[in-house]
XYZ file of C-alpha atoms in Angstrom:
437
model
C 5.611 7.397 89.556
C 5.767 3.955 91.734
C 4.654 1.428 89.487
C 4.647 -1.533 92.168
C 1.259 -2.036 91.865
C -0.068 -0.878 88.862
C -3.431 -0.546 87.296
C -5.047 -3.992 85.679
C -4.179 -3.764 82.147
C -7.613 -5.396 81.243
C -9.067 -2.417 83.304
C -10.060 -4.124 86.650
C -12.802 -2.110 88.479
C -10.831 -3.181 91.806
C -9.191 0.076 93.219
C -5.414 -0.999 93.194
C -5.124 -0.371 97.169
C -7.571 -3.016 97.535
C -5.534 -5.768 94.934
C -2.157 -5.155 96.392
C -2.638 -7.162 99.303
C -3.518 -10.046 96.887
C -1.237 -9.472 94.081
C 2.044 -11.516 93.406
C 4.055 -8.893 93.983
C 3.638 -8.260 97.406
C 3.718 -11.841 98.763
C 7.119 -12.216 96.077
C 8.356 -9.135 98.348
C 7.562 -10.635 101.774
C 8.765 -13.829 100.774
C 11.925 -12.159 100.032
C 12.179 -10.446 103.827
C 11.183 -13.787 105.036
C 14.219 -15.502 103.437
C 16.554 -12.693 103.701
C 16.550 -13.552 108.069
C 18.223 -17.144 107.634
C 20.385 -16.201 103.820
C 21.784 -13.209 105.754
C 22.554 -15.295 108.884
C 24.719 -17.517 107.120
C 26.551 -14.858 104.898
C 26.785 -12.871 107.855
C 28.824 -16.044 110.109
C 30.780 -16.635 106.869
C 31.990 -13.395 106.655
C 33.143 -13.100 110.036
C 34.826 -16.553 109.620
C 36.748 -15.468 106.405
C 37.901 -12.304 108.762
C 38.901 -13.825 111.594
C 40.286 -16.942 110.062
C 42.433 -14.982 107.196
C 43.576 -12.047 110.015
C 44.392 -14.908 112.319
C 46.490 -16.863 109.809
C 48.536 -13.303 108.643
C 51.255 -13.914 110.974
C 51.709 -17.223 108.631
C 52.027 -17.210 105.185
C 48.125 -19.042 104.807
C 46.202 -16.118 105.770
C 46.839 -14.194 102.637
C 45.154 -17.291 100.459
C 42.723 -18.076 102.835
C 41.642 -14.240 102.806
C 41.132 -14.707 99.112
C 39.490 -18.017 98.963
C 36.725 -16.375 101.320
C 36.899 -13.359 99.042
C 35.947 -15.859 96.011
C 33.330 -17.219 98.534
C 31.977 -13.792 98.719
C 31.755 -13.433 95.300
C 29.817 -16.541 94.678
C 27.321 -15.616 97.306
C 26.556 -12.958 96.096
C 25.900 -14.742 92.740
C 23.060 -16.258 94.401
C 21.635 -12.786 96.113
C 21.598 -11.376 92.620
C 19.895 -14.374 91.621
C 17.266 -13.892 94.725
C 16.859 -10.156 93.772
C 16.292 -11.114 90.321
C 13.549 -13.634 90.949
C 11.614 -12.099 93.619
C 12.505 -8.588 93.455
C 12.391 -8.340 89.368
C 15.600 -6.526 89.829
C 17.909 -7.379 87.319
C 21.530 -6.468 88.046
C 24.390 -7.049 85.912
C 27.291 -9.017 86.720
C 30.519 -7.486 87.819
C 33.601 -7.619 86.435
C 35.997 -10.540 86.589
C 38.850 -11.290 88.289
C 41.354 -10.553 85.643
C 45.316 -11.906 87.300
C 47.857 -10.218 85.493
C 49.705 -13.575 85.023
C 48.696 -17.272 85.275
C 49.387 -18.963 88.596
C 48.254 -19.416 92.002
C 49.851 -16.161 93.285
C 48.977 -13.818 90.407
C 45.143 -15.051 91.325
C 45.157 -14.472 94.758
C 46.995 -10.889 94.401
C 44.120 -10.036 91.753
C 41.105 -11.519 94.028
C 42.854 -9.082 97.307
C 42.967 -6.389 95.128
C 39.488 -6.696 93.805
C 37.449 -3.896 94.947
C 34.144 -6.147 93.662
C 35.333 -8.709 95.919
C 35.554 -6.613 99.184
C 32.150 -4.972 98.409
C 30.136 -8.138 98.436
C 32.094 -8.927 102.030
C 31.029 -5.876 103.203
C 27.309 -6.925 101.979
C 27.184 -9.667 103.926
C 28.283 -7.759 107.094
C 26.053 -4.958 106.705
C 23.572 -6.838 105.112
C 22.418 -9.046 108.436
C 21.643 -6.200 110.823
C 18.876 -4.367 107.556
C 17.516 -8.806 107.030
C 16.690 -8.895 110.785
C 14.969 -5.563 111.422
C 13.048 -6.045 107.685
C 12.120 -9.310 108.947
C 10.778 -8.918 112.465
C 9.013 -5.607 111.425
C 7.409 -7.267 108.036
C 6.343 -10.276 109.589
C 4.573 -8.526 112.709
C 3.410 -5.944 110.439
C 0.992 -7.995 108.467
C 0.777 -11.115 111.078
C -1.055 -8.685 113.172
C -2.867 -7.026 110.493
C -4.010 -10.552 108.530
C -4.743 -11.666 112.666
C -7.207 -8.353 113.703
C -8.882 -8.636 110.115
C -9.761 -12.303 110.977
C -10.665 -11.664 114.655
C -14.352 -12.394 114.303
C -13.701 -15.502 112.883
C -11.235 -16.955 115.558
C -12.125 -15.001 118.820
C -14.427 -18.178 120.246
C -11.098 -19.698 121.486
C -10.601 -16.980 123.686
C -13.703 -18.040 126.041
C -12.834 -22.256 124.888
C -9.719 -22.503 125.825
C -8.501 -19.558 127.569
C -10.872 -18.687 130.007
C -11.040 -15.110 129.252
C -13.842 -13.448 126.876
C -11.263 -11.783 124.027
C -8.112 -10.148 123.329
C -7.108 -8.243 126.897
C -6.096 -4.897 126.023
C -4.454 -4.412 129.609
C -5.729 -6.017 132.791
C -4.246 -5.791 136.639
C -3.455 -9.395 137.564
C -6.228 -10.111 139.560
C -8.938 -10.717 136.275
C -10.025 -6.889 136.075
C -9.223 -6.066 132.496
C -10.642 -5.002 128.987
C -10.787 -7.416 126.565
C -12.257 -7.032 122.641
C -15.490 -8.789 123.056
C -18.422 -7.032 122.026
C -19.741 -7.138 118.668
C -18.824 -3.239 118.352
C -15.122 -3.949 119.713
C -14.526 -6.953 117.827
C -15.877 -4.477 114.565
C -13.021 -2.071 115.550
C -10.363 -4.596 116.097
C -11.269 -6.099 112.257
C -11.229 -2.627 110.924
C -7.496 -1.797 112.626
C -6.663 -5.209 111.040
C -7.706 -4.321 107.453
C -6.415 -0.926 107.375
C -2.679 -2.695 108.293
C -3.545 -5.408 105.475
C -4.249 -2.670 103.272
C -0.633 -0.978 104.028
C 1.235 -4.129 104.281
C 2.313 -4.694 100.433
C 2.856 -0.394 100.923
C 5.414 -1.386 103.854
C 7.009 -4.170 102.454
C 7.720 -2.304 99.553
C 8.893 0.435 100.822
C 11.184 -2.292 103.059
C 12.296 -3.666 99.920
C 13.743 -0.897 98.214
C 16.831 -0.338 100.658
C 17.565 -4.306 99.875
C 17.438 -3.003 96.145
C 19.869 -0.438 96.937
C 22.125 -2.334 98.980
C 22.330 -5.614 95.837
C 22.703 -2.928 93.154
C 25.390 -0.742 94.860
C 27.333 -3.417 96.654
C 26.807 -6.441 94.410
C 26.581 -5.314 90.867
C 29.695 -3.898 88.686
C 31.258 -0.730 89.715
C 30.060 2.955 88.207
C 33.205 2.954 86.191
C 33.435 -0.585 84.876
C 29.831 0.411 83.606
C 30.989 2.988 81.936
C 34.224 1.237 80.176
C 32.129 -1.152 79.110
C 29.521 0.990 77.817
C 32.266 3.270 76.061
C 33.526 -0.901 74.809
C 29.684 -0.914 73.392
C 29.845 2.494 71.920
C 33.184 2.163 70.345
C 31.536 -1.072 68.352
C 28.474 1.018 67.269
C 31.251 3.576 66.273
C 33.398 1.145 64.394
C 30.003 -0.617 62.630
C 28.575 2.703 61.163
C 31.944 3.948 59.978
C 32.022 0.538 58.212
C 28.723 0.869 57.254
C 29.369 4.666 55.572
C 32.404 3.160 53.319
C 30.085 0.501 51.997
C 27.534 2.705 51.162
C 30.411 5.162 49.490
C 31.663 2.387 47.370
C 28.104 1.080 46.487
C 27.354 4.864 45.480
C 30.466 5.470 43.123
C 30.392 1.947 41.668
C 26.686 1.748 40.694
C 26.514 5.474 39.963
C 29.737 7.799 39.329
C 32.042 4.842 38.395
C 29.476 3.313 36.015
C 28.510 6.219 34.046
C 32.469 7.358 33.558
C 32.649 3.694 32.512
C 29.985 4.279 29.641
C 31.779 8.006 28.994
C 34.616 6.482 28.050
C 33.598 3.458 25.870
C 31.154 6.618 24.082
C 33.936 8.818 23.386
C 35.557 5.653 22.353
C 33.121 5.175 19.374
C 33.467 9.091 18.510
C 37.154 9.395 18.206
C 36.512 6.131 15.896
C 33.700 7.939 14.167
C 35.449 11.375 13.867
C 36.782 10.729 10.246
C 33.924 8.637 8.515
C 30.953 10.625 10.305
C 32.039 14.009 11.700
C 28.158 14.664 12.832
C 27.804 11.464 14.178
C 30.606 11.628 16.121
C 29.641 15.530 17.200
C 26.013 13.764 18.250
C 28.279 11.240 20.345
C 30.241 14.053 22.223
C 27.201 16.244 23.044
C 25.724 13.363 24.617
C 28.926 12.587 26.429
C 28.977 16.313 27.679
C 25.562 15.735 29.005
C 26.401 12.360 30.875
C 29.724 14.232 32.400
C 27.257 17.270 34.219
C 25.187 14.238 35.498
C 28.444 12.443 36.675
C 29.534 15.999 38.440
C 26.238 16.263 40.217
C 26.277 12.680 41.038
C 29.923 13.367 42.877
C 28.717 16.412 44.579
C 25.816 14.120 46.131
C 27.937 11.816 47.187
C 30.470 14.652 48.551
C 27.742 16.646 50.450
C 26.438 12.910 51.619
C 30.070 12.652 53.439
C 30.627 16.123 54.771
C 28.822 18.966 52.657
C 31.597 22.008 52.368
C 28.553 24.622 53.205
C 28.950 22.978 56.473
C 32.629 23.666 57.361
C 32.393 26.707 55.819
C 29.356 28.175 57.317
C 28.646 26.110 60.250
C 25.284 24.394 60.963
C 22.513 27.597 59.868
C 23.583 27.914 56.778
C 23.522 24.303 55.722
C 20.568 22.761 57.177
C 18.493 25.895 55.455
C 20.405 24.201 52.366
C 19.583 21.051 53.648
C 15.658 22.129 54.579
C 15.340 23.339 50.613
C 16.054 20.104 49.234
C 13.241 18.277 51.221
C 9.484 17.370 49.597
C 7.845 18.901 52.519
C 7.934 22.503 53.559
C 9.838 23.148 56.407
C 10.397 26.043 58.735
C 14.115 26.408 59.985
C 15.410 27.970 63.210
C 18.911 27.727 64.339
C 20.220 29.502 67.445
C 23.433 28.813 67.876
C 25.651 31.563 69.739
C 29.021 29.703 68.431
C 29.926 26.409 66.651
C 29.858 23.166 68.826
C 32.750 21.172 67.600
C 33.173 19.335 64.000
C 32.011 15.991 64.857
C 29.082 17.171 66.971
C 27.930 19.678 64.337
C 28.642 17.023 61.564
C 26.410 14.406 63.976
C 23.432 17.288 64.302
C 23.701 18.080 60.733
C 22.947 13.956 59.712
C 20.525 13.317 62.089
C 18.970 16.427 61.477
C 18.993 15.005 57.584
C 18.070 11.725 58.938
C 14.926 13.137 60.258
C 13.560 14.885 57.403
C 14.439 12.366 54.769
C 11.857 10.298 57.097
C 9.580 13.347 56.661
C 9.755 12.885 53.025
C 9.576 9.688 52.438
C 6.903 7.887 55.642
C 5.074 11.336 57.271
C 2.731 11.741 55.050
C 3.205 15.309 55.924
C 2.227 19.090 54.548
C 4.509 20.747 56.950
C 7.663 20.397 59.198
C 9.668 22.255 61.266
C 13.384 22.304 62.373
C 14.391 23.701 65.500
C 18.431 23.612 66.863
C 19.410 25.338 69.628
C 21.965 24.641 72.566
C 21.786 24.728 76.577
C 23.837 24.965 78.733
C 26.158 21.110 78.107
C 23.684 19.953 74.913
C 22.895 20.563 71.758
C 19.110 20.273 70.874
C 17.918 19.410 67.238
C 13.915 19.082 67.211
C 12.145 18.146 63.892
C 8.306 17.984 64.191
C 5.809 17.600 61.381
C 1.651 17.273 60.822
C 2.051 13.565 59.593
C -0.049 10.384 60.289
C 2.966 9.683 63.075
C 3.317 6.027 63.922
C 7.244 6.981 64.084
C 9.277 4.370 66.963
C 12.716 3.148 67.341
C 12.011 -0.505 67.098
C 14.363 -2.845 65.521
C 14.959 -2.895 61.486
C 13.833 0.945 61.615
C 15.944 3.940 60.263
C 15.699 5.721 64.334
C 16.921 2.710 66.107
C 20.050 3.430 63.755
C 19.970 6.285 64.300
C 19.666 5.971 67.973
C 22.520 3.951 68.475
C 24.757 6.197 66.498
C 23.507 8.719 69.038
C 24.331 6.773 71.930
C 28.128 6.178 70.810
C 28.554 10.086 71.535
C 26.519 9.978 74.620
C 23.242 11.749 72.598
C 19.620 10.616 73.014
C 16.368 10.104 70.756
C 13.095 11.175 72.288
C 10.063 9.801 69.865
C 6.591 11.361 70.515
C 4.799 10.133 67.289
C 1.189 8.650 68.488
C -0.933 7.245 65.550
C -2.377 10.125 63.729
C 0.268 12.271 64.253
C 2.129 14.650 64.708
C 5.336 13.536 65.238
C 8.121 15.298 67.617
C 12.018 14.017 67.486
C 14.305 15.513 70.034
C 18.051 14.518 69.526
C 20.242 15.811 72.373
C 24.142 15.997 71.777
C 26.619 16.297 74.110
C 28.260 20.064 73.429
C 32.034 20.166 72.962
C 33.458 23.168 71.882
């Protein structure tokens, strides 16, 4: 849905067709047309100078710098159009990737800048750029000049008869002072109504206007489709790198303040019963037992910490199996279905498997639940994990909580986190993964 002009947030009784023509917005917009007219004229000439001036000087060894240097000149203006796009447009686009030379020097710059596919884009904005600023202009500025001048008619037709001899607007006429003008009360009524129904449309227009210059700055003057991507995969890489860091400091934290420490306290035990095996035989028997029993709690604190890092019922079985495993352990009830028609591959299941985890540990421990349900099941390029319970909900992804974690570990694979938790419940989580088999 267009959000241009949205509804008051205090809950205006002013139907929104009725505020645009008022709203900041809009005149931001026209201001924007208005502007683009002289901005484009000037990118426009300098791009034809750079062209003709660099394919001039070609026969001579300057035309190959010069060609840069208006390349870089490209570049910076369309700094500045990002910057005009940004302020009166609210369209924020990134910056795009820098010219990187593969050695320092003069030379290794200019070959870089010439090769520079950004560089060569923003040129060819300011060429095609000029023709779009003076159509947008002309039409924009007539558009709502006429409208904002037929709204006000009533109030300014008296010159007419003052100072130009004729009773109102002339509608058509024959030379010789036969004519119709606008100049009774019902015509001058019509005229005002024509001009408020274009007043009305204007911001509509201008909008509409707008969005090819929003095309034209994002396509041709932000960073290319795949430098977004390399530096997204860059991003995702750091998430990856973070949480793997993350995992081995939880792994150490878990055996040295659990397994570690109570092997530590085994030994120094059995210590003191191999010393008290020849004074006090039962003693030392009392000393063992209890040593046997800290051992089985040692065992089941390993297997925790095993099935924390990859539970075998996993590999084994695949993901059915061991989220019904998973699904027993939790506080709250939960109904399991898994349809799966073959195993994604190892990382992916081993990703569903933990956020599927994730999700009901949250269950347990915030929900406030009596019931939850787990749902997996894959399409045709994604795997689907949904977890819903009857909780108070409340559940978001905002920062310092366990799903914007979780979130970002889903973005390093290319995965999502849908949140539909309104206060009161119930709660939906969708994680999508990508499926590689």
């Amino acid at each position: 849905m267009d959000t241009a002009y949205a509804p008051h947030p205090r809950g205006s009784r002013v139907p929104v067709g009725l505020r645009a023509p008022f709203s900041g917005r809009a005149w931001r917009e026209f201001l924007y047309l208005f502007l683009s007219l002289p901005v484009s004229i000037v990118m426009f000439a300098y791009a034809v100078t750079v062209i003709s001036l660099g394919a001039g000087l070609l026969v001579t060894f300057l035309g190959i710098p010069v060609l840069a240097g208006g390349l870089a000149g490209s570049r910076a203006l369309g700094s500045l159009e990002r910057a005009r796009a940004r302020g009166l447009l609210g369209q924020t686009v990134d910056e795009p990737e820098p010219i990187r030379a593969s050695k320092p020097g003069l030379m290794a710059w200019v070959g870089a800048v010439l090769k520079s596919g950004v560089s060569w884009r923003h040129l060819l904005y300011s060429l095609l750029h000029f023709p779009w600023a003076v159509f947008s202009f002309v039409f924009s500025l007539t558009f709502w000049s006429l409208g904002w001048g037929l709204l006000a008619y009533p109030l300014w037709r008296w010159t007419f008869p003052a100072y130009l001899d004729q009773p109102g607007i002339q509608m058509w006429g024959d030379g010789s002072g036969n004519g119709f003008y606008l100049d009774t009360p019902a015509e001058i009524g019509f005229a005002s109504g024509v001009g408020l129904l274009l007043v009305l449309a204007g911001p509509w227009v201008v909008h509409g206007l707008t969005q090819v210059d929003r095309v034209m700055v994002h396509g041709l003057l932000g960073p290319s489709p795949l430098a977004t991507r390399v530096s997204q995969l860059e991003s995702d890489r750091g998430v990856v790198v973070d949480t793997a860091a993350a995992d081995l400091r939880r792994i150490e934290r878990d055996l040295h303040d659990g397994a570690q420490a109570r092997l530590v306290a085994l030994a120094m035990d059995l210590g003191l019963a191999k010393e008290k095996l020849a004074e006090d035989p039962q003693a030392a028997a009392k000393m063992v037992d209890e040593a046997h029993g800290e051992v089985k709690i040692a065992l089941q604190e390993l297997r925790d910490l095993a099935r924390g890092i990859h539970p075998a019922i996993l590999t084994d079985r695949g993901l059915g199996p061991a989220l019904s495993a998973l699904s027993a352990r939790c506080t709250v009830p939960v109904k399991v279905s898994v349809d799966l028609d073959r195993r994604p591959a190892a990382a992916i299941e081993g990703i569903a498997y933990f956020t599927a985890s994730e999700l009901l540990q949250n269950v347990s421990k915030h929900a406030r639940a009596t019931s939850a349900t787990l749902d997996v099941w894959h399409t045709a390029d994604r795997v689907m994990v949904l977890v819903t319970d009857n909780g108070r909900g409340g559940a978001h992804t905002g920062n310092g909580t366990g799903l914007a974690g979780l979130t970002e570990r889903l973005d390093a694979v290319d995965g999502l986190l849908i949140v539909d938790s309104p206060v009161g419940g119930p709660t939906s989580i969708t994680a999508e993964l990508p499926w590689r088999a």
